[in-house]
Amino acid sequence: MTSPSVTPTKPQAAAPAVPAPAFAPSSPAHDTGLLLLRLVLGLTMAAHGTQKLFGWFGGGGISGTGQFFTASGYPAGDAMAVLAGLTETLGGLGLAAGLLTPLAGAALFGTMINAIAVHGAGSFFAPEGIEYELLLTAGAAALALTGPGRYAVDRFLPVVRAHRLAHGAGAVALGAVLAGVLLLVRD
């Protein structure tokens, strides 16, 4: 028999574990930093593309850029100038707007792989170095992998609203493969 002064206690139920979120929610500072990076990198690349396509900002236009591509060993220099110009312009504008960010970043990534190959790796620092091209290449790949952040057109598109690392990694791999194909056709 139990004493009236002793009351049986029920074992305490363990508090339900709160699962950690699959991804950390972004902060306004994080999203603003991604927006700044997207705008600067994207608009810089878009301006480079318009140099090739239209001769704006002191560029060579299709003819002058085509001659450069021919001299660099690419077949059909004018076609390559159009391809590079469109890739840089549309990829840059897409990146700046945060529109189809993994593909826009991958397009610029692939273009910059070719730029590094053409420029050569004689040294790292300017004027003969590749540090500028390497920085643009890494920035484009980083944005393709991380996604655009909250302040982007992608947030309104159901297919890419929730950025996944797999999307970015697949896009960067595609950019690298296409860049490699273009380098293979180069003399």
PDB file of C-alpha atoms in Angstrom:
ATOM      1  CA  MET A   1       0.000   0.000   0.000  1.00  0.00           C
ATOM      2  CA  THR A   2       1.207   3.452  -0.753  1.00  0.00           C
ATOM      3  CA  SER A   3       1.419   6.282   1.651  1.00  0.00           C
ATOM      4  CA  PRO A   4      -1.038   9.132   1.054  1.00  0.00           C
ATOM      5  CA  SER A   5       1.806  11.653   1.198  1.00  0.00           C
ATOM      6  CA  VAL A   6       3.628  10.070  -1.742  1.00  0.00           C
ATOM      7  CA  THR A   7       2.033  10.686  -5.094  1.00  0.00           C
ATOM      8  CA  PRO A   8       3.180   8.741  -8.038  1.00  0.00           C
ATOM      9  CA  THR A   9       4.764  10.837 -10.733  1.00  0.00           C
ATOM     10  CA  LYS A  10       4.396  10.234 -14.384  1.00  0.00           C
ATOM     11  CA  PRO A  11       7.561  10.187 -16.388  1.00  0.00           C
ATOM     12  CA  GLN A  12       8.057  13.423 -18.297  1.00  0.00           C
ATOM     13  CA  ALA A  13       7.452  13.061 -21.988  1.00  0.00           C
ATOM     14  CA  ALA A  14      10.376  14.202 -24.035  1.00  0.00           C
ATOM     15  CA  ALA A  15       9.707  17.436 -25.862  1.00  0.00           C
ATOM     16  CA  PRO A  16       9.204  16.800 -29.542  1.00  0.00           C
ATOM     17  CA  ALA A  17      12.330  17.604 -31.485  1.00  0.00           C
ATOM     18  CA  VAL A  18      11.939  20.529 -33.806  1.00  0.00           C
ATOM     19  CA  PRO A  19      13.540  19.558 -37.079  1.00  0.00           C
ATOM     20  CA  ALA A  20      16.106  21.955 -38.430  1.00  0.00           C
ATOM     21  CA  PRO A  21      15.021  23.681 -41.618  1.00  0.00           C
ATOM     22  CA  ALA A  22      16.323  22.113 -44.814  1.00  0.00           C
ATOM     23  CA  PHE A  23      17.924  25.436 -45.647  1.00  0.00           C
ATOM     24  CA  ALA A  24      18.622  28.509 -43.608  1.00  0.00           C
ATOM     25  CA  PRO A  25      16.194  31.291 -44.384  1.00  0.00           C
ATOM     26  CA  SER A  26      17.921  34.201 -46.016  1.00  0.00           C
ATOM     27  CA  SER A  27      18.329  37.483 -44.236  1.00  0.00           C
ATOM     28  CA  PRO A  28      17.844  40.919 -45.781  1.00  0.00           C
ATOM     29  CA  ALA A  29      21.615  41.473 -45.576  1.00  0.00           C
ATOM     30  CA  HIS A  30      22.298  38.227 -47.454  1.00  0.00           C
ATOM     31  CA  ASP A  31      19.726  39.025 -50.127  1.00  0.00           C
ATOM     32  CA  THR A  32      21.001  42.584 -50.540  1.00  0.00           C
ATOM     33  CA  GLY A  33      24.562  41.318 -50.953  1.00  0.00           C
ATOM     34  CA  LEU A  34      23.454  38.860 -53.645  1.00  0.00           C
ATOM     35  CA  LEU A  35      21.515  41.640 -55.386  1.00  0.00           C
ATOM     36  CA  LEU A  36      24.589  43.885 -55.417  1.00  0.00           C
ATOM     37  CA  LEU A  37      26.783  41.093 -56.791  1.00  0.00           C
ATOM     38  CA  ARG A  38      24.194  40.181 -59.435  1.00  0.00           C
ATOM     39  CA  LEU A  39      23.788  43.785 -60.572  1.00  0.00           C
ATOM     40  CA  VAL A  40      27.488  44.587 -60.834  1.00  0.00           C
ATOM     41  CA  LEU A  41      28.544  41.306 -62.438  1.00  0.00           C
ATOM     42  CA  GLY A  42      25.475  41.033 -64.676  1.00  0.00           C
ATOM     43  CA  LEU A  43      25.553  44.594 -65.970  1.00  0.00           C
ATOM     44  CA  THR A  44      29.327  44.456 -66.498  1.00  0.00           C
ATOM     45  CA  MET A  45      28.921  41.338 -68.629  1.00  0.00           C
ATOM     46  CA  ALA A  46      25.917  42.793 -70.483  1.00  0.00           C
ATOM     47  CA  ALA A  47      27.994  45.870 -71.350  1.00  0.00           C
ATOM     48  CA  HIS A  48      30.764  43.590 -72.681  1.00  0.00           C
ATOM     49  CA  GLY A  49      28.174  41.806 -74.799  1.00  0.00           C
ATOM     50  CA  THR A  50      26.900  45.053 -76.306  1.00  0.00           C
ATOM     51  CA  GLN A  51      30.473  45.935 -77.232  1.00  0.00           C
ATOM     52  CA  LYS A  52      30.586  42.777 -79.315  1.00  0.00           C
ATOM     53  CA  LEU A  53      27.096  43.079 -80.802  1.00  0.00           C
ATOM     54  CA  PHE A  54      26.730  46.806 -81.415  1.00  0.00           C
ATOM     55  CA  GLY A  55      30.174  48.344 -80.965  1.00  0.00           C
ATOM     56  CA  TRP A  56      28.924  50.279 -77.939  1.00  0.00           C
ATOM     57  CA  PHE A  57      31.344  51.509 -75.257  1.00  0.00           C
ATOM     58  CA  GLY A  58      34.286  51.434 -77.677  1.00  0.00           C
ATOM     59  CA  GLY A  59      33.709  47.839 -78.746  1.00  0.00           C
ATOM     60  CA  GLY A  60      34.504  46.319 -82.108  1.00  0.00           C
ATOM     61  CA  GLY A  61      30.970  45.346 -83.060  1.00  0.00           C
ATOM     62  CA  ILE A  62      30.343  42.060 -84.832  1.00  0.00           C
ATOM     63  CA  SER A  63      32.917  42.673 -87.557  1.00  0.00           C
ATOM     64  CA  GLY A  64      35.775  43.747 -85.284  1.00  0.00           C
ATOM     65  CA  THR A  65      35.013  41.119 -82.673  1.00  0.00           C
ATOM     66  CA  GLY A  66      34.635  38.502 -85.411  1.00  0.00           C
ATOM     67  CA  GLN A  67      38.139  39.318 -86.631  1.00  0.00           C
ATOM     68  CA  PHE A  68      39.419  38.851 -83.091  1.00  0.00           C
ATOM     69  CA  PHE A  69      37.710  35.454 -82.819  1.00  0.00           C
ATOM     70  CA  THR A  70      39.141  34.371 -86.174  1.00  0.00           C
ATOM     71  CA  ALA A  71      42.635  35.481 -85.113  1.00  0.00           C
ATOM     72  CA  SER A  72      42.145  33.541 -81.855  1.00  0.00           C
ATOM     73  CA  GLY A  73      41.552  30.312 -83.779  1.00  0.00           C
ATOM     74  CA  TYR A  74      37.756  30.059 -83.710  1.00  0.00           C
ATOM     75  CA  PRO A  75      35.977  29.131 -86.932  1.00  0.00           C
ATOM     76  CA  ALA A  76      33.346  31.535 -88.297  1.00  0.00           C
ATOM     77  CA  GLY A  77      34.528  34.564 -86.346  1.00  0.00           C
ATOM     78  CA  ASP A  78      31.413  36.657 -86.984  1.00  0.00           C
ATOM     79  CA  ALA A  79      29.127  33.850 -85.799  1.00  0.00           C
ATOM     80  CA  MET A  80      31.262  33.438 -82.686  1.00  0.00           C
ATOM     81  CA  ALA A  81      31.054  37.200 -82.074  1.00  0.00           C
ATOM     82  CA  VAL A  82      27.252  37.018 -82.222  1.00  0.00           C
ATOM     83  CA  LEU A  83      27.198  33.945 -79.966  1.00  0.00           C
ATOM     84  CA  ALA A  84      29.514  35.524 -77.387  1.00  0.00           C
ATOM     85  CA  GLY A  85      27.741  38.875 -77.594  1.00  0.00           C
ATOM     86  CA  LEU A  86      24.292  37.358 -77.093  1.00  0.00           C
ATOM     87  CA  THR A  87      25.500  35.095 -74.298  1.00  0.00           C
ATOM     88  CA  GLU A  88      27.124  37.977 -72.432  1.00  0.00           C
ATOM     89  CA  THR A  89      24.259  40.419 -73.011  1.00  0.00           C
ATOM     90  CA  LEU A  90      21.356  38.081 -72.260  1.00  0.00           C
ATOM     91  CA  GLY A  91      23.196  36.169 -69.536  1.00  0.00           C
ATOM     92  CA  GLY A  92      24.271  39.427 -67.920  1.00  0.00           C
ATOM     93  CA  LEU A  93      20.796  40.939 -68.015  1.00  0.00           C
ATOM     94  CA  GLY A  94      19.298  37.679 -66.726  1.00  0.00           C
ATOM     95  CA  LEU A  95      21.773  37.590 -63.872  1.00  0.00           C
ATOM     96  CA  ALA A  96      21.149  41.250 -62.992  1.00  0.00           C
ATOM     97  CA  ALA A  97      17.389  40.683 -62.915  1.00  0.00           C
ATOM     98  CA  GLY A  98      17.682  37.348 -61.145  1.00  0.00           C
ATOM     99  CA  LEU A  99      15.893  35.655 -64.044  1.00  0.00           C
ATOM    100  CA  LEU A 100      16.699  31.960 -64.544  1.00  0.00           C
ATOM    101  CA  THR A 101      19.732  32.631 -62.392  1.00  0.00           C
ATOM    102  CA  PRO A 102      21.397  29.202 -62.587  1.00  0.00           C
ATOM    103  CA  LEU A 103      21.318  29.283 -66.408  1.00  0.00           C
ATOM    104  CA  ALA A 104      22.341  32.944 -66.638  1.00  0.00           C
ATOM    105  CA  GLY A 105      25.280  32.349 -64.288  1.00  0.00           C
ATOM    106  CA  ALA A 106      26.273  29.193 -66.157  1.00  0.00           C
ATOM    107  CA  ALA A 107      26.179  31.008 -69.516  1.00  0.00           C
ATOM    108  CA  LEU A 108      28.566  33.632 -68.201  1.00  0.00           C
ATOM    109  CA  PHE A 109      30.691  30.967 -66.518  1.00  0.00           C
ATOM    110  CA  GLY A 110      31.141  29.116 -69.825  1.00  0.00           C
ATOM    111  CA  THR A 111      31.875  32.315 -71.724  1.00  0.00           C
ATOM    112  CA  MET A 112      34.527  33.299 -69.207  1.00  0.00           C
ATOM    113  CA  ILE A 113      36.186  29.872 -69.395  1.00  0.00           C
ATOM    114  CA  ASN A 114      36.719  30.598 -73.090  1.00  0.00           C
ATOM    115  CA  ALA A 115      37.958  34.111 -72.301  1.00  0.00           C
ATOM    116  CA  ILE A 116      40.564  32.699 -69.908  1.00  0.00           C
ATOM    117  CA  ALA A 117      41.637  30.107 -72.489  1.00  0.00           C
ATOM    118  CA  VAL A 118      42.009  32.764 -75.203  1.00  0.00           C
ATOM    119  CA  HIS A 119      43.732  35.240 -72.909  1.00  0.00           C
ATOM    120  CA  GLY A 120      46.141  32.596 -71.708  1.00  0.00           C
ATOM    121  CA  ALA A 121      47.556  32.124 -68.275  1.00  0.00           C
ATOM    122  CA  GLY A 122      50.857  33.917 -68.803  1.00  0.00           C
ATOM    123  CA  SER A 123      50.540  35.512 -65.391  1.00  0.00           C
ATOM    124  CA  PHE A 124      47.936  36.199 -62.774  1.00  0.00           C
ATOM    125  CA  PHE A 125      48.116  39.988 -62.513  1.00  0.00           C
ATOM    126  CA  ALA A 126      47.272  42.701 -65.068  1.00  0.00           C
ATOM    127  CA  PRO A 127      48.061  43.762 -67.689  1.00  0.00           C
ATOM    128  CA  GLU A 128      48.810  40.262 -69.001  1.00  0.00           C
ATOM    129  CA  GLY A 129      47.061  38.338 -66.236  1.00  0.00           C
ATOM    130  CA  ILE A 130      43.747  36.608 -65.846  1.00  0.00           C
ATOM    131  CA  GLU A 131      42.646  37.867 -62.428  1.00  0.00           C
ATOM    132  CA  TYR A 132      39.753  39.917 -63.870  1.00  0.00           C
ATOM    133  CA  GLU A 133      38.451  37.034 -65.977  1.00  0.00           C
ATOM    134  CA  LEU A 134      38.884  34.603 -63.092  1.00  0.00           C
ATOM    135  CA  LEU A 135      36.948  36.876 -60.741  1.00  0.00           C
ATOM    136  CA  LEU A 136      34.048  37.134 -63.219  1.00  0.00           C
ATOM    137  CA  THR A 137      34.107  33.359 -63.764  1.00  0.00           C
ATOM    138  CA  ALA A 138      34.013  32.593 -60.044  1.00  0.00           C
ATOM    139  CA  GLY A 139      31.301  35.188 -59.414  1.00  0.00           C
ATOM    140  CA  ALA A 140      29.083  33.759 -62.150  1.00  0.00           C
ATOM    141  CA  ALA A 141      29.537  30.205 -60.846  1.00  0.00           C
ATOM    142  CA  ALA A 142      28.893  31.309 -57.258  1.00  0.00           C
ATOM    143  CA  LEU A 143      25.621  32.994 -58.219  1.00  0.00           C
ATOM    144  CA  ALA A 144      24.533  29.963 -60.244  1.00  0.00           C
ATOM    145  CA  LEU A 145      25.193  27.774 -57.197  1.00  0.00           C
ATOM    146  CA  THR A 146      23.722  30.007 -54.475  1.00  0.00           C
ATOM    147  CA  GLY A 147      20.742  31.350 -56.369  1.00  0.00           C
ATOM    148  CA  PRO A 148      19.642  34.951 -56.713  1.00  0.00           C
ATOM    149  CA  GLY A 149      18.361  35.688 -53.229  1.00  0.00           C
ATOM    150  CA  ARG A 150      14.967  37.107 -52.375  1.00  0.00           C
ATOM    151  CA  TYR A 151      15.135  40.233 -54.560  1.00  0.00           C
ATOM    152  CA  ALA A 152      14.888  38.521 -57.932  1.00  0.00           C
ATOM    153  CA  VAL A 153      12.438  37.714 -60.706  1.00  0.00           C
ATOM    154  CA  ASP A 154      13.030  34.001 -60.009  1.00  0.00           C
ATOM    155  CA  ARG A 155      11.012  34.375 -56.791  1.00  0.00           C
ATOM    156  CA  PHE A 156       7.886  34.807 -58.951  1.00  0.00           C
ATOM    157  CA  LEU A 157       8.511  31.806 -61.224  1.00  0.00           C
ATOM    158  CA  PRO A 158       7.140  28.542 -59.816  1.00  0.00           C
ATOM    159  CA  VAL A 159       9.763  26.348 -61.490  1.00  0.00           C
ATOM    160  CA  VAL A 160      12.786  28.147 -60.016  1.00  0.00           C
ATOM    161  CA  ARG A 161      11.251  29.846 -56.979  1.00  0.00           C
ATOM    162  CA  ALA A 162      12.950  27.440 -54.580  1.00  0.00           C
ATOM    163  CA  HIS A 163      16.566  27.341 -55.699  1.00  0.00           C
ATOM    164  CA  ARG A 164      18.309  24.024 -55.239  1.00  0.00           C
ATOM    165  CA  LEU A 165      22.025  23.392 -55.241  1.00  0.00           C
ATOM    166  CA  ALA A 166      21.423  20.640 -57.795  1.00  0.00           C
ATOM    167  CA  HIS A 167      19.975  23.205 -60.221  1.00  0.00           C
ATOM    168  CA  GLY A 168      23.032  25.405 -59.898  1.00  0.00           C
ATOM    169  CA  ALA A 169      25.522  22.541 -60.047  1.00  0.00           C
ATOM    170  CA  GLY A 170      23.832  21.088 -63.118  1.00  0.00           C
ATOM    171  CA  ALA A 171      23.806  24.479 -64.826  1.00  0.00           C
ATOM    172  CA  VAL A 172      27.500  25.101 -64.050  1.00  0.00           C
ATOM    173  CA  ALA A 173      28.358  21.627 -65.374  1.00  0.00           C
ATOM    174  CA  LEU A 174      26.406  22.394 -68.562  1.00  0.00           C
ATOM    175  CA  GLY A 175      28.267  25.704 -68.932  1.00  0.00           C
ATOM    176  CA  ALA A 176      31.609  23.932 -68.513  1.00  0.00           C
ATOM    177  CA  VAL A 177      30.730  21.247 -71.073  1.00  0.00           C
ATOM    178  CA  LEU A 178      29.575  23.794 -73.661  1.00  0.00           C
ATOM    179  CA  ALA A 179      32.684  25.893 -73.053  1.00  0.00           C
ATOM    180  CA  GLY A 180      34.795  22.780 -73.590  1.00  0.00           C
ATOM    181  CA  VAL A 181      33.009  22.020 -76.863  1.00  0.00           C
ATOM    182  CA  LEU A 182      33.760  25.531 -78.123  1.00  0.00           C
ATOM    183  CA  LEU A 183      37.373  25.185 -77.102  1.00  0.00           C
ATOM    184  CA  LEU A 184      37.599  21.893 -79.008  1.00  0.00           C
ATOM    185  CA  VAL A 185      36.563  23.564 -82.292  1.00  0.00           C
ATOM    186  CA  ARG A 186      39.237  26.220 -81.794  1.00  0.00           C
ATOM    187  CA  ASP A 187      42.469  25.755 -83.728  1.00  0.00           C
TER     188      ASP A 187
END
